[in-house]
């Protein structure tokens, strides 16, 4: 009788263990993520002052337009020939090229430190619309980026940005608050709502 009881108990325990294993959450299950990125092909700037050009041309390419950086610069600065001057540019220069390409919306230009909220970045990325940004270096001068993603997993507020500078990584991420202002730079200007 004891043997029969032990076998029955062992069988019952094995059955309960199998049932628990089926119902227990898997430790190796992938975490639910809220990260979203636009698969841009971030260009490296071909000249030292062409961060505006490479960033704008990256956005144009995302929308299916194929221009060289020289041609992008020529359209923006009304130049012709086989080259274009290595001059600084503005987000408004990018808009000039988007207009020339026939975009339905060349974007809304926001300056004087009026940055987008994290919710607005999320909305733009969810709409598959890369954002053009200008940052001001703490030690002077400026630079252009392309915001192309966000991550709000577990309440995080991380932004993904493309950097055209030659020696910098093309694809980067930073907390939203740090991107707005950190020890190296401050986000100063934006073009958003860009749509072909």
Short mmCIF file of C-alpha atoms in Angstrom, two decimals:
data_model
loop_
_atom_site.label_atom_id
_atom_site.label_comp_id
_atom_site.label_asym_id
_atom_site.label_seq_id
_atom_site.Cartn_x
_atom_site.Cartn_y
_atom_site.Cartn_z
CA UNK A 1 0.00 0.00 0.00
CA UNK A 2 2.87 2.36 0.83
CA UNK A 3 4.49 1.60 -2.53
CA UNK A 4 1.27 2.28 -4.40
CA UNK A 5 0.79 5.54 -2.48
CA UNK A 6 4.38 6.63 -3.23
CA UNK A 7 3.98 5.85 -6.95
CA UNK A 8 0.72 7.79 -7.02
CA UNK A 9 2.30 10.72 -5.18
CA UNK A 10 5.32 10.70 -7.50
CA UNK A 11 3.05 10.65 -10.55
CA UNK A 12 0.93 13.48 -9.15
CA UNK A 13 4.05 15.55 -8.34
CA UNK A 14 5.44 15.00 -11.84
CA UNK A 15 2.12 16.06 -13.34
CA UNK A 16 1.95 19.22 -11.20
CA UNK A 17 5.57 20.05 -12.07
CA UNK A 18 4.81 19.70 -15.78
CA UNK A 19 1.72 21.88 -15.43
CA UNK A 20 3.67 24.56 -13.52
CA UNK A 21 6.40 24.49 -16.16
CA UNK A 22 3.81 25.12 -18.86
CA UNK A 23 2.26 28.03 -16.97
CA UNK A 24 5.40 29.66 -15.56
CA UNK A 25 6.83 32.57 -17.53
CA UNK A 26 9.91 31.58 -19.48
CA UNK A 27 13.02 33.22 -18.10
CA UNK A 28 14.55 33.34 -21.57
CA UNK A 29 11.53 34.96 -23.24
CA UNK A 30 12.43 38.16 -25.11
CA UNK A 31 11.70 41.38 -23.26
CA UNK A 32 8.91 43.53 -24.59
CA UNK A 33 10.53 46.58 -26.10
CA UNK A 34 9.15 49.89 -27.20
CA UNK A 35 12.17 50.81 -29.33
CA UNK A 36 11.41 52.02 -32.83
CA UNK A 37 13.88 53.17 -35.47
CA UNK A 38 13.68 54.30 -39.07
CA UNK A 39 16.22 52.35 -41.16
CA UNK A 40 18.08 55.37 -42.56
CA UNK A 41 21.44 55.01 -44.28
CA UNK A 42 23.36 57.77 -42.50
CA UNK A 43 25.86 59.37 -44.83
CA UNK A 44 29.34 60.54 -43.85
CA UNK A 45 29.95 64.14 -44.82
CA UNK A 46 32.32 64.45 -47.78
CA UNK A 47 33.71 67.86 -46.79
CA UNK A 48 34.52 69.38 -43.41
CA UNK A 49 31.56 71.82 -43.41
CA UNK A 50 29.02 69.53 -45.05
CA UNK A 51 27.30 68.06 -41.99
CA UNK A 52 24.14 69.93 -43.08
CA UNK A 53 24.51 68.42 -46.57
CA UNK A 54 25.07 64.80 -45.49
CA UNK A 55 22.24 64.98 -42.95
CA UNK A 56 19.79 66.52 -45.40
CA UNK A 57 20.81 64.13 -48.15
CA UNK A 58 20.30 61.21 -45.74
CA UNK A 59 16.70 62.36 -45.24
CA UNK A 60 16.20 62.85 -49.00
CA UNK A 61 17.58 59.35 -49.63
CA UNK A 62 15.20 57.89 -47.04
CA UNK A 63 12.37 59.27 -49.18
CA UNK A 64 13.84 57.62 -52.29
CA UNK A 65 15.83 60.48 -53.85
CA UNK A 66 19.33 59.78 -55.12
CA UNK A 67 21.59 62.85 -55.09
CA UNK A 68 25.31 63.22 -54.62
CA UNK A 69 26.31 65.49 -51.78
CA UNK A 70 27.76 67.84 -54.39
CA UNK A 71 24.40 68.08 -56.17
CA UNK A 72 22.58 68.56 -52.84
CA UNK A 73 24.96 71.44 -52.02
CA UNK A 74 24.56 72.99 -55.49
CA UNK A 75 20.77 73.03 -55.20
CA UNK A 76 20.89 74.45 -51.67
CA UNK A 77 23.44 77.17 -52.43
CA UNK A 78 22.53 77.88 -56.06
CA UNK A 79 25.88 76.74 -57.41
CA UNK A 80 26.72 74.89 -60.62
CA UNK A 81 29.65 73.13 -62.24
CA UNK A 82 31.42 70.02 -61.06
CA UNK A 83 31.92 70.99 -57.42
CA UNK A 84 30.32 72.98 -54.62
CA UNK A 85 31.98 75.22 -52.04
CA UNK A 86 32.81 73.78 -48.64
CA UNK A 87 30.56 76.28 -46.86
CA UNK A 88 28.45 75.87 -43.76
CA UNK A 89 24.74 75.42 -44.23
CA UNK A 90 21.47 75.58 -42.37
CA UNK A 91 18.40 73.44 -41.90
CA UNK A 92 16.67 75.94 -44.19
CA UNK A 93 19.15 74.91 -46.91
CA UNK A 94 17.93 71.34 -46.49
CA UNK A 95 14.36 72.59 -46.86
CA UNK A 96 15.31 74.39 -50.08
CA UNK A 97 16.47 71.06 -51.55
CA UNK A 98 13.37 69.23 -50.29
CA UNK A 99 11.25 71.89 -52.03
CA UNK A 100 13.28 71.46 -55.26
CA UNK A 101 12.71 67.69 -55.03
CA UNK A 102 8.95 68.26 -54.78
CA UNK A 103 8.34 67.15 -51.20
CA UNK A 104 4.73 67.58 -50.11
CA UNK A 105 5.99 69.00 -46.79
CA UNK A 106 9.52 70.42 -46.47
CA UNK A 107 9.10 70.44 -42.70
CA UNK A 108 8.44 72.93 -39.98
CA UNK A 109 11.50 74.92 -38.94
CA UNK A 110 11.95 75.52 -35.23
CA UNK A 111 14.80 77.62 -33.89
CA UNK A 112 16.04 79.40 -30.79
CA UNK A 113 16.21 76.29 -28.64
CA UNK A 114 12.63 75.19 -29.25
CA UNK A 115 13.21 71.45 -29.24
CA UNK A 116 10.64 68.73 -29.77
CA UNK A 117 9.18 66.88 -26.82
CA UNK A 118 9.94 63.18 -26.51
CA UNK A 119 6.28 62.50 -27.40
CA UNK A 120 6.70 64.56 -30.60
CA UNK A 121 9.85 62.64 -31.54
CA UNK A 122 7.95 59.40 -30.98
CA UNK A 123 5.10 60.65 -33.17
CA UNK A 124 7.48 61.64 -35.99
CA UNK A 125 9.37 58.34 -35.87
CA UNK A 126 6.14 56.33 -35.74
CA UNK A 127 5.08 58.24 -38.88
CA UNK A 128 8.44 57.21 -40.46
CA UNK A 129 9.61 60.83 -40.76
CA UNK A 130 13.28 61.43 -39.87
CA UNK A 131 13.96 64.72 -38.08
CA UNK A 132 16.73 67.18 -38.94
CA UNK A 133 18.47 68.74 -35.94
CA UNK A 134 21.18 71.30 -35.36
CA UNK A 135 23.27 71.26 -32.20
CA UNK A 136 25.47 74.03 -30.83
CA UNK A 137 28.81 73.02 -29.35
CA UNK A 138 29.59 74.43 -25.91
CA UNK A 139 32.96 75.65 -27.21
CA UNK A 140 31.40 77.33 -30.28
CA UNK A 141 30.15 76.29 -33.70
CA UNK A 142 27.44 73.88 -34.64
CA UNK A 143 26.72 70.52 -36.22
CA UNK A 144 23.78 68.68 -37.82
CA UNK A 145 22.24 65.30 -36.94
CA UNK A 146 19.28 63.18 -38.02
CA UNK A 147 16.96 61.87 -35.29
CA UNK A 148 15.70 58.49 -36.47
CA UNK A 149 14.44 56.55 -33.46
CA UNK A 150 13.42 56.31 -29.84
CA UNK A 151 13.19 53.78 -27.03
CA UNK A 152 10.77 54.11 -24.13
CA UNK A 153 11.17 50.60 -22.75
CA UNK A 154 10.36 50.56 -19.02
CA UNK A 155 9.85 54.31 -19.04
CA UNK A 156 13.19 55.17 -20.65
CA UNK A 157 13.39 58.19 -22.94
CA UNK A 158 16.23 57.41 -25.32
CA UNK A 159 16.68 58.97 -28.76
CA UNK A 160 18.64 57.55 -31.69
CA UNK A 161 20.53 59.95 -33.94
CA UNK A 162 22.74 59.76 -36.99
CA UNK A 163 25.99 61.73 -37.05
CA UNK A 164 27.70 62.50 -40.40
CA UNK A 165 31.08 63.53 -38.95
CA UNK A 166 33.83 61.35 -40.45
CA UNK A 167 35.40 59.93 -37.29
CA UNK A 168 32.16 59.67 -35.30
CA UNK A 169 29.99 56.56 -35.23
CA UNK A 170 27.17 56.94 -37.78
CA UNK A 171 24.47 55.63 -35.41
CA UNK A 172 24.22 56.80 -31.80
CA UNK A 173 21.84 56.90 -28.87
CA UNK A 174 21.47 59.16 -25.86
CA UNK A 175 18.86 59.94 -23.25
CA UNK A 176 16.41 62.58 -24.42
CA UNK A 177 17.39 64.99 -21.63
CA UNK A 178 21.10 64.60 -22.45
CA UNK A 179 20.46 65.13 -26.16
CA UNK A 180 18.67 68.39 -25.37
CA UNK A 181 21.61 69.64 -23.33
CA UNK A 182 24.85 68.09 -22.09
CA UNK A 183 28.48 69.03 -21.38
CA UNK A 184 29.36 68.97 -25.10
CA UNK A 185 26.35 70.46 -26.90
CA UNK A 186 22.84 71.87 -26.79
CA UNK A 187 20.07 71.06 -29.28
CA UNK A 188 19.21 74.41 -30.88
CA UNK A 189 17.22 74.01 -34.13
CA UNK A 190 14.87 71.45 -35.70
CA UNK A 191 13.10 70.62 -38.95
CA UNK A 192 10.30 68.11 -38.47
CA UNK A 193 7.24 66.88 -40.33
CA UNK A 194 9.32 66.31 -43.47
CA UNK A 195 7.36 64.27 -46.01
CA UNK A 196 7.83 63.48 -49.69
#
